[in-house]
């Protein structure tokens, strides 16, 4: 455990190389840039620290802490099993995001996991309840398998028929951590990391669209259910399967098929959007997938979305995206046990400003009328 009473010599002795790397990637710095920020250490030395070949002296640790805006105690090894060394996130497209952006986003998610494990020292969070549908090696997943997997998860979680009321809340109730990352990474779409103790789903903060955000959350759930730690990252087939899962999870065939129009009836599609809280685009795809809409009608619909600018901004706003609440409520509960936020930060050694960012109120949240 990180202890605020640890003296600098103890912190140096307990130095955890993974913590240095996490802090550097959290700030979006290369080893060369960090060396420049610190001023009295070389990039080669930082590489040695991160590889575990050498440990920084106490004075160097202090300068690293200042440059990386973390408490010195952040570098002390926590008393718990580390995350797997090479855990990766399921990113949509590896081409459209730079390695550094992905590393920064991953570091943010590692921090969310660390924060969660610290909270669990004080309060009991929902146990992880995640059904897995492993993919057989060399056996391609068919669409029917994916539809069945989505139905299995809904059944396992006792989701009633019809629209899912709140996808984010459903994930949190079943022990999956959900965060919105607000670290200026517009190019990084939603992604997830399948930590064995607490999978984390990170939703982008730039999409103020409830329908898109719900689909993102269901897409990431698809990765966790279907692909786990063995799926191929950024692979076209992997992404397509997660998309199919999201559609089947949010719009089960047995519930929605009879409601979908076979022609381009936009008022009817808008009513379905309001009922199911999914986009017009997702409804078109589902109508084609389920054989309700012909290939030709679907193509005309897609063309109409483009011509009207609806691929960027659709009519029929559904309001704010769903907001994660689990971590914030867990911290509030921790405070009722007599551990203030300041105490918690001191004991955990986690960087306060980043934890505040993790807990930040959801984007574009309207002020609430109080009576």
mmCIF file of N, CA, C and O in Angstrom, residues 97-154:
data_model
loop_
_atom_site.group_PDB
_atom_site.id
_atom_site.type_symbol
_atom_site.label_atom_id
_atom_site.label_comp_id
_atom_site.label_asym_id
_atom_site.label_seq_id
_atom_site.Cartn_x
_atom_site.Cartn_y
_atom_site.Cartn_z
ATOM 1 N N UNK A 97 -5.325 6.476 -35.238
ATOM 2 C CA UNK A 97 -4.809 6.988 -33.966
ATOM 3 C C UNK A 97 -3.314 6.706 -33.870
ATOM 4 O O UNK A 97 -2.865 5.613 -34.192
ATOM 5 N N UNK A 98 -2.577 7.708 -33.413
ATOM 6 C CA UNK A 98 -1.126 7.535 -33.293
ATOM 7 C C UNK A 98 -0.826 6.651 -32.085
ATOM 8 O O UNK A 98 -1.614 6.606 -31.127
ATOM 9 N N UNK A 99 0.312 5.948 -32.110
ATOM 10 C CA UNK A 99 0.680 5.121 -30.949
ATOM 11 C C UNK A 99 0.696 5.937 -29.657
ATOM 12 O O UNK A 99 0.284 5.445 -28.604
ATOM 13 N N UNK A 100 1.147 7.199 -29.747
ATOM 14 C CA UNK A 100 1.232 8.001 -28.520
ATOM 15 C C UNK A 100 -0.159 8.310 -27.962
ATOM 16 O O UNK A 100 -0.370 8.287 -26.750
ATOM 17 N N UNK A 101 -1.117 8.614 -28.851
ATOM 18 C CA UNK A 101 -2.486 8.859 -28.400
ATOM 19 C C UNK A 101 -3.067 7.606 -27.738
ATOM 20 O O UNK A 101 -3.736 7.678 -26.706
ATOM 21 N N UNK A 102 -2.797 6.448 -28.344
ATOM 22 C CA UNK A 102 -3.297 5.196 -27.763
ATOM 23 C C UNK A 102 -2.655 4.934 -26.405
ATOM 24 O O UNK A 102 -3.317 4.510 -25.467
ATOM 25 N N UNK A 103 -1.357 5.189 -26.309
ATOM 26 C CA UNK A 103 -0.659 4.975 -25.026
ATOM 27 C C UNK A 103 -1.222 5.892 -23.941
ATOM 28 O O UNK A 103 -1.405 5.473 -22.794
ATOM 29 N N UNK A 104 -1.509 7.157 -24.319
ATOM 30 C CA UNK A 104 -2.046 8.089 -23.332
ATOM 31 C C UNK A 104 -3.435 7.636 -22.871
ATOM 32 O O UNK A 104 -3.739 7.652 -21.673
ATOM 33 N N UNK A 105 -4.253 7.210 -23.825
ATOM 34 C CA UNK A 105 -5.590 6.735 -23.477
ATOM 35 C C UNK A 105 -5.510 5.479 -22.607
ATOM 36 O O UNK A 105 -6.259 5.327 -21.636
ATOM 37 N N UNK A 106 -4.582 4.573 -22.939
ATOM 38 C CA UNK A 106 -4.402 3.350 -22.138
ATOM 39 C C UNK A 106 -3.932 3.683 -20.722
ATOM 40 O O UNK A 106 -4.370 3.067 -19.750
ATOM 41 N N UNK A 107 -3.025 4.656 -20.614
ATOM 42 C CA UNK A 107 -2.529 5.047 -19.285
ATOM 43 C C UNK A 107 -3.678 5.584 -18.434
ATOM 44 O O UNK A 107 -3.764 5.315 -17.231
ATOM 45 N N UNK A 108 -4.582 6.322 -19.069
ATOM 46 C CA UNK A 108 -5.737 6.876 -18.374
ATOM 47 C C UNK A 108 -6.618 5.743 -17.830
ATOM 48 O O UNK A 108 -7.103 5.790 -16.694
ATOM 49 N N UNK A 109 -6.775 4.687 -18.642
ATOM 50 C CA UNK A 109 -7.595 3.545 -18.236
ATOM 51 C C UNK A 109 -6.889 2.739 -17.139
ATOM 52 O O UNK A 109 -7.527 2.237 -16.216
ATOM 53 N N UNK A 110 -5.553 2.615 -17.214
ATOM 54 C CA UNK A 110 -4.798 1.962 -16.133
ATOM 55 C C UNK A 110 -5.018 2.732 -14.825
ATOM 56 O O UNK A 110 -5.158 2.125 -13.761
ATOM 57 N N UNK A 111 -5.041 4.062 -14.922
ATOM 58 C CA UNK A 111 -5.268 4.881 -13.732
ATOM 59 C C UNK A 111 -6.677 4.622 -13.176
ATOM 60 O O UNK A 111 -6.860 4.532 -11.956
ATOM 61 N N UNK A 112 -7.657 4.483 -14.074
ATOM 62 C CA UNK A 112 -9.032 4.190 -13.629
ATOM 63 C C UNK A 112 -9.073 2.871 -12.878
ATOM 64 O O UNK A 112 -9.754 2.728 -11.858
ATOM 65 N N UNK A 113 -8.328 1.875 -13.368
ATOM 66 C CA UNK A 113 -8.263 0.585 -12.672
ATOM 67 C C UNK A 113 -7.615 0.750 -11.299
ATOM 68 O O UNK A 113 -8.114 0.217 -10.297
ATOM 69 N N UNK A 114 -6.498 1.491 -11.235
ATOM 70 C CA UNK A 114 -5.804 1.722 -9.953
ATOM 71 C C UNK A 114 -6.749 2.390 -8.949
ATOM 72 O O UNK A 114 -6.814 2.015 -7.782
ATOM 73 N N UNK A 115 -7.474 3.405 -9.438
ATOM 74 C CA UNK A 115 -8.410 4.148 -8.591
ATOM 75 C C UNK A 115 -9.498 3.214 -8.066
ATOM 76 O O UNK A 115 -9.848 3.233 -6.877
ATOM 77 N N UNK A 116 -10.005 2.351 -8.948
ATOM 78 C CA UNK A 116 -11.055 1.400 -8.569
ATOM 79 C C UNK A 116 -10.556 0.449 -7.485
ATOM 80 O O UNK A 116 -11.245 0.193 -6.487
ATOM 81 N N UNK A 117 -9.355 -0.080 -7.665
ATOM 82 C CA UNK A 117 -8.803 -1.027 -6.683
ATOM 83 C C UNK A 117 -8.543 -0.349 -5.343
ATOM 84 O O UNK A 117 -8.680 -0.976 -4.287
ATOM 85 N N UNK A 118 -8.183 0.929 -5.375
ATOM 86 C CA UNK A 118 -8.026 1.685 -4.114
ATOM 87 C C UNK A 118 -9.383 1.850 -3.427
ATOM 88 O O UNK A 118 -9.491 1.693 -2.208
ATOM 89 N N UNK A 119 -10.425 2.175 -4.224
ATOM 90 C CA UNK A 119 -11.767 2.332 -3.646
ATOM 91 C C UNK A 119 -12.229 1.034 -2.990
ATOM 92 O O UNK A 119 -12.898 1.053 -1.950
ATOM 93 N N UNK A 120 -11.840 -0.094 -3.590
ATOM 94 C CA UNK A 120 -12.286 -1.392 -3.072
ATOM 95 C C UNK A 120 -11.673 -1.736 -1.718
ATOM 96 O O UNK A 120 -12.094 -2.696 -1.076
ATOM 97 N N UNK A 121 -10.688 -0.972 -1.296
ATOM 98 C CA UNK A 121 -10.163 -1.165 0.057
ATOM 99 C C UNK A 121 -11.153 -0.627 1.089
ATOM 100 O O UNK A 121 -11.082 -0.968 2.264
ATOM 101 N N UNK A 122 -12.052 0.255 0.632
ATOM 102 C CA UNK A 122 -12.960 0.931 1.565
ATOM 103 C C UNK A 122 -14.419 0.529 1.387
ATOM 104 O O UNK A 122 -15.183 0.517 2.352
ATOM 105 N N UNK A 123 -14.828 0.244 0.146
ATOM 106 C CA UNK A 123 -16.238 -0.078 -0.114
ATOM 107 C C UNK A 123 -16.313 -1.297 -1.043
ATOM 108 O O UNK A 123 -15.381 -1.575 -1.791
ATOM 109 N N UNK A 124 -17.444 -2.003 -0.974
ATOM 110 C CA UNK A 124 -17.650 -3.166 -1.850
ATOM 111 C C UNK A 124 -18.345 -2.707 -3.128
ATOM 112 O O UNK A 124 -19.443 -2.154 -3.078
ATOM 113 N N UNK A 125 -17.706 -2.925 -4.247
ATOM 114 C CA UNK A 125 -18.294 -2.602 -5.548
ATOM 115 C C UNK A 125 -19.029 -3.833 -6.077
ATOM 116 O O UNK A 125 -18.781 -4.952 -5.612
ATOM 117 N N UNK A 126 -19.925 -3.653 -7.054
ATOM 118 C CA UNK A 126 -20.599 -4.826 -7.624
ATOM 119 C C UNK A 126 -19.572 -5.833 -8.143
ATOM 120 O O UNK A 126 -18.575 -5.445 -8.754
ATOM 121 N N UNK A 127 -19.824 -7.097 -7.882
ATOM 122 C CA UNK A 127 -18.900 -8.127 -8.364
ATOM 123 C C UNK A 127 -18.965 -8.208 -9.883
ATOM 124 O O UNK A 127 -20.007 -7.956 -10.485
ATOM 125 N N UNK A 128 -17.822 -8.572 -10.482
ATOM 126 C CA UNK A 128 -17.782 -8.717 -11.937
ATOM 127 C C UNK A 128 -18.666 -9.898 -12.346
ATOM 128 O O UNK A 128 -18.492 -11.008 -11.872
ATOM 129 N N UNK A 129 -19.634 -9.605 -13.199
ATOM 130 C CA UNK A 129 -20.593 -10.616 -13.657
ATOM 131 C C UNK A 129 -20.655 -10.516 -15.183
ATOM 132 O O UNK A 129 -21.551 -9.896 -15.744
ATOM 133 N N UNK A 130 -19.654 -11.081 -15.839
ATOM 134 C CA UNK A 130 -19.516 -10.911 -17.288
ATOM 135 C C UNK A 130 -19.485 -12.263 -17.990
ATOM 136 O O UNK A 130 -18.484 -12.967 -17.944
ATOM 137 N N UNK A 131 -20.585 -12.639 -18.637
ATOM 138 C CA UNK A 131 -20.569 -13.918 -19.358
ATOM 139 C C UNK A 131 -19.630 -13.834 -20.563
ATOM 140 O O UNK A 131 -19.584 -12.818 -21.247
ATOM 141 N N UNK A 132 -18.870 -14.883 -20.791
ATOM 142 C CA UNK A 132 -17.928 -14.910 -21.912
ATOM 143 C C UNK A 132 -18.400 -15.916 -22.957
ATOM 144 O O UNK A 132 -18.854 -16.999 -22.618
ATOM 145 N N UNK A 133 -18.264 -15.556 -24.192
ATOM 146 C CA UNK A 133 -18.556 -16.481 -25.288
ATOM 147 C C UNK A 133 -17.273 -16.618 -26.092
ATOM 148 O O UNK A 133 -17.024 -15.863 -27.035
ATOM 149 N N UNK A 134 -16.397 -17.541 -25.683
ATOM 150 C CA UNK A 134 -15.081 -17.616 -26.327
ATOM 151 C C UNK A 134 -15.176 -18.025 -27.792
ATOM 152 O O UNK A 134 -16.035 -18.828 -28.169
ATOM 153 N N UNK A 135 -14.304 -17.429 -28.592
ATOM 154 C CA UNK A 135 -14.237 -17.768 -30.011
ATOM 155 C C UNK A 135 -13.293 -18.952 -30.174
ATOM 156 O O UNK A 135 -12.170 -18.927 -29.680
ATOM 157 N N UNK A 136 -13.773 -19.985 -30.843
ATOM 158 C CA UNK A 136 -12.927 -21.156 -31.090
ATOM 159 C C UNK A 136 -11.828 -20.795 -32.079
ATOM 160 O O UNK A 136 -12.096 -20.157 -33.100
ATOM 161 N N UNK A 137 -10.618 -21.175 -31.762
ATOM 162 C CA UNK A 137 -9.474 -20.905 -32.653
ATOM 163 C C UNK A 137 -9.740 -21.540 -34.018
ATOM 164 O O UNK A 137 -10.040 -22.725 -34.122
ATOM 165 N N UNK A 138 -9.656 -20.725 -35.064
ATOM 166 C CA UNK A 138 -9.843 -21.243 -36.424
ATOM 167 C C UNK A 138 -11.305 -21.417 -36.829
ATOM 168 O O UNK A 138 -11.595 -21.786 -37.953
ATOM 169 N N UNK A 139 -12.218 -21.152 -35.875
ATOM 170 C CA UNK A 139 -13.638 -21.261 -36.201
ATOM 171 C C UNK A 139 -14.211 -19.864 -36.383
ATOM 172 O O UNK A 139 -14.308 -19.105 -35.423
ATOM 173 N N UNK A 140 -14.612 -19.483 -37.595
ATOM 174 C CA UNK A 140 -15.150 -18.129 -37.776
ATOM 175 C C UNK A 140 -16.482 -17.965 -37.051
ATOM 176 O O UNK A 140 -17.297 -18.895 -37.014
ATOM 177 N N UNK A 141 -16.673 -16.806 -36.450
ATOM 178 C CA UNK A 141 -17.937 -16.525 -35.759
ATOM 179 C C UNK A 141 -18.985 -16.163 -36.799
ATOM 180 O O UNK A 141 -18.793 -15.250 -37.585
ATOM 181 N N UNK A 142 -20.102 -16.867 -36.787
ATOM 182 C CA UNK A 142 -21.168 -16.524 -37.717
ATOM 183 C C UNK A 142 -22.096 -15.491 -37.075
ATOM 184 O O UNK A 142 -22.151 -15.354 -35.856
ATOM 185 N N UNK A 143 -22.832 -14.792 -37.935
ATOM 186 C CA UNK A 143 -23.763 -13.777 -37.433
ATOM 187 C C UNK A 143 -24.761 -14.387 -36.452
ATOM 188 O O UNK A 143 -25.114 -13.770 -35.448
ATOM 189 N N UNK A 144 -25.203 -15.618 -36.740
ATOM 190 C CA UNK A 144 -26.171 -16.279 -35.847
ATOM 191 C C UNK A 144 -25.569 -16.502 -34.455
ATOM 192 O O UNK A 144 -26.264 -16.381 -33.433
ATOM 193 N N UNK A 145 -24.252 -16.791 -34.409
ATOM 194 C CA UNK A 145 -23.574 -16.989 -33.115
ATOM 195 C C UNK A 145 -23.564 -15.684 -32.320
ATOM 196 O O UNK A 145 -23.727 -15.679 -31.097
ATOM 197 N N UNK A 146 -23.324 -14.574 -33.038
ATOM 198 C CA UNK A 146 -23.242 -13.262 -32.380
ATOM 199 C C UNK A 146 -24.613 -12.854 -31.849
ATOM 200 O O UNK A 146 -24.742 -12.364 -30.719
ATOM 201 N N UNK A 147 -25.661 -13.076 -32.665
ATOM 202 C CA UNK A 147 -27.033 -12.781 -32.220
ATOM 203 C C UNK A 147 -27.344 -13.579 -30.950
ATOM 204 O O UNK A 147 -27.909 -13.053 -29.986
ATOM 205 N N UNK A 148 -26.931 -14.837 -30.949
ATOM 206 C CA UNK A 148 -27.195 -15.714 -29.797
ATOM 207 C C UNK A 148 -26.408 -15.243 -28.565
ATOM 208 O O UNK A 148 -26.924 -15.252 -27.443
ATOM 209 N N UNK A 149 -25.154 -14.818 -28.783
ATOM 210 C CA UNK A 149 -24.330 -14.327 -27.662
ATOM 211 C C UNK A 149 -24.977 -13.094 -27.025
ATOM 212 O O UNK A 149 -25.039 -12.982 -25.796
ATOM 213 N N UNK A 150 -25.475 -12.176 -27.860
ATOM 214 C CA UNK A 150 -26.132 -10.965 -27.335
ATOM 215 C C UNK A 150 -27.377 -11.343 -26.535
ATOM 216 O O UNK A 150 -27.636 -10.788 -25.456
ATOM 217 N N UNK A 151 -28.139 -12.318 -27.050
ATOM 218 C CA UNK A 151 -29.343 -12.779 -26.344
ATOM 219 C C UNK A 151 -28.965 -13.433 -25.009
ATOM 220 O O UNK A 151 -29.647 -13.246 -23.998
ATOM 221 N N UNK A 152 -27.857 -14.180 -25.015
ATOM 222 C CA UNK A 152 -27.394 -14.849 -23.783
ATOM 223 C C UNK A 152 -27.037 -13.823 -22.708
ATOM 224 O O UNK A 152 -27.361 -14.013 -21.533
ATOM 225 N N UNK A 153 -26.352 -12.750 -23.112
ATOM 226 C CA UNK A 153 -25.955 -11.724 -22.136
ATOM 227 C C UNK A 153 -27.200 -11.041 -21.581
ATOM 228 O O UNK A 153 -27.326 -10.832 -20.365
ATOM 229 N N UNK A 154 -28.145 -10.686 -22.463
ATOM 230 C CA UNK A 154 -29.386 -10.056 -21.987
ATOM 231 C C UNK A 154 -30.101 -10.979 -21.000
ATOM 232 O O UNK A 154 -30.581 -10.533 -19.948
#
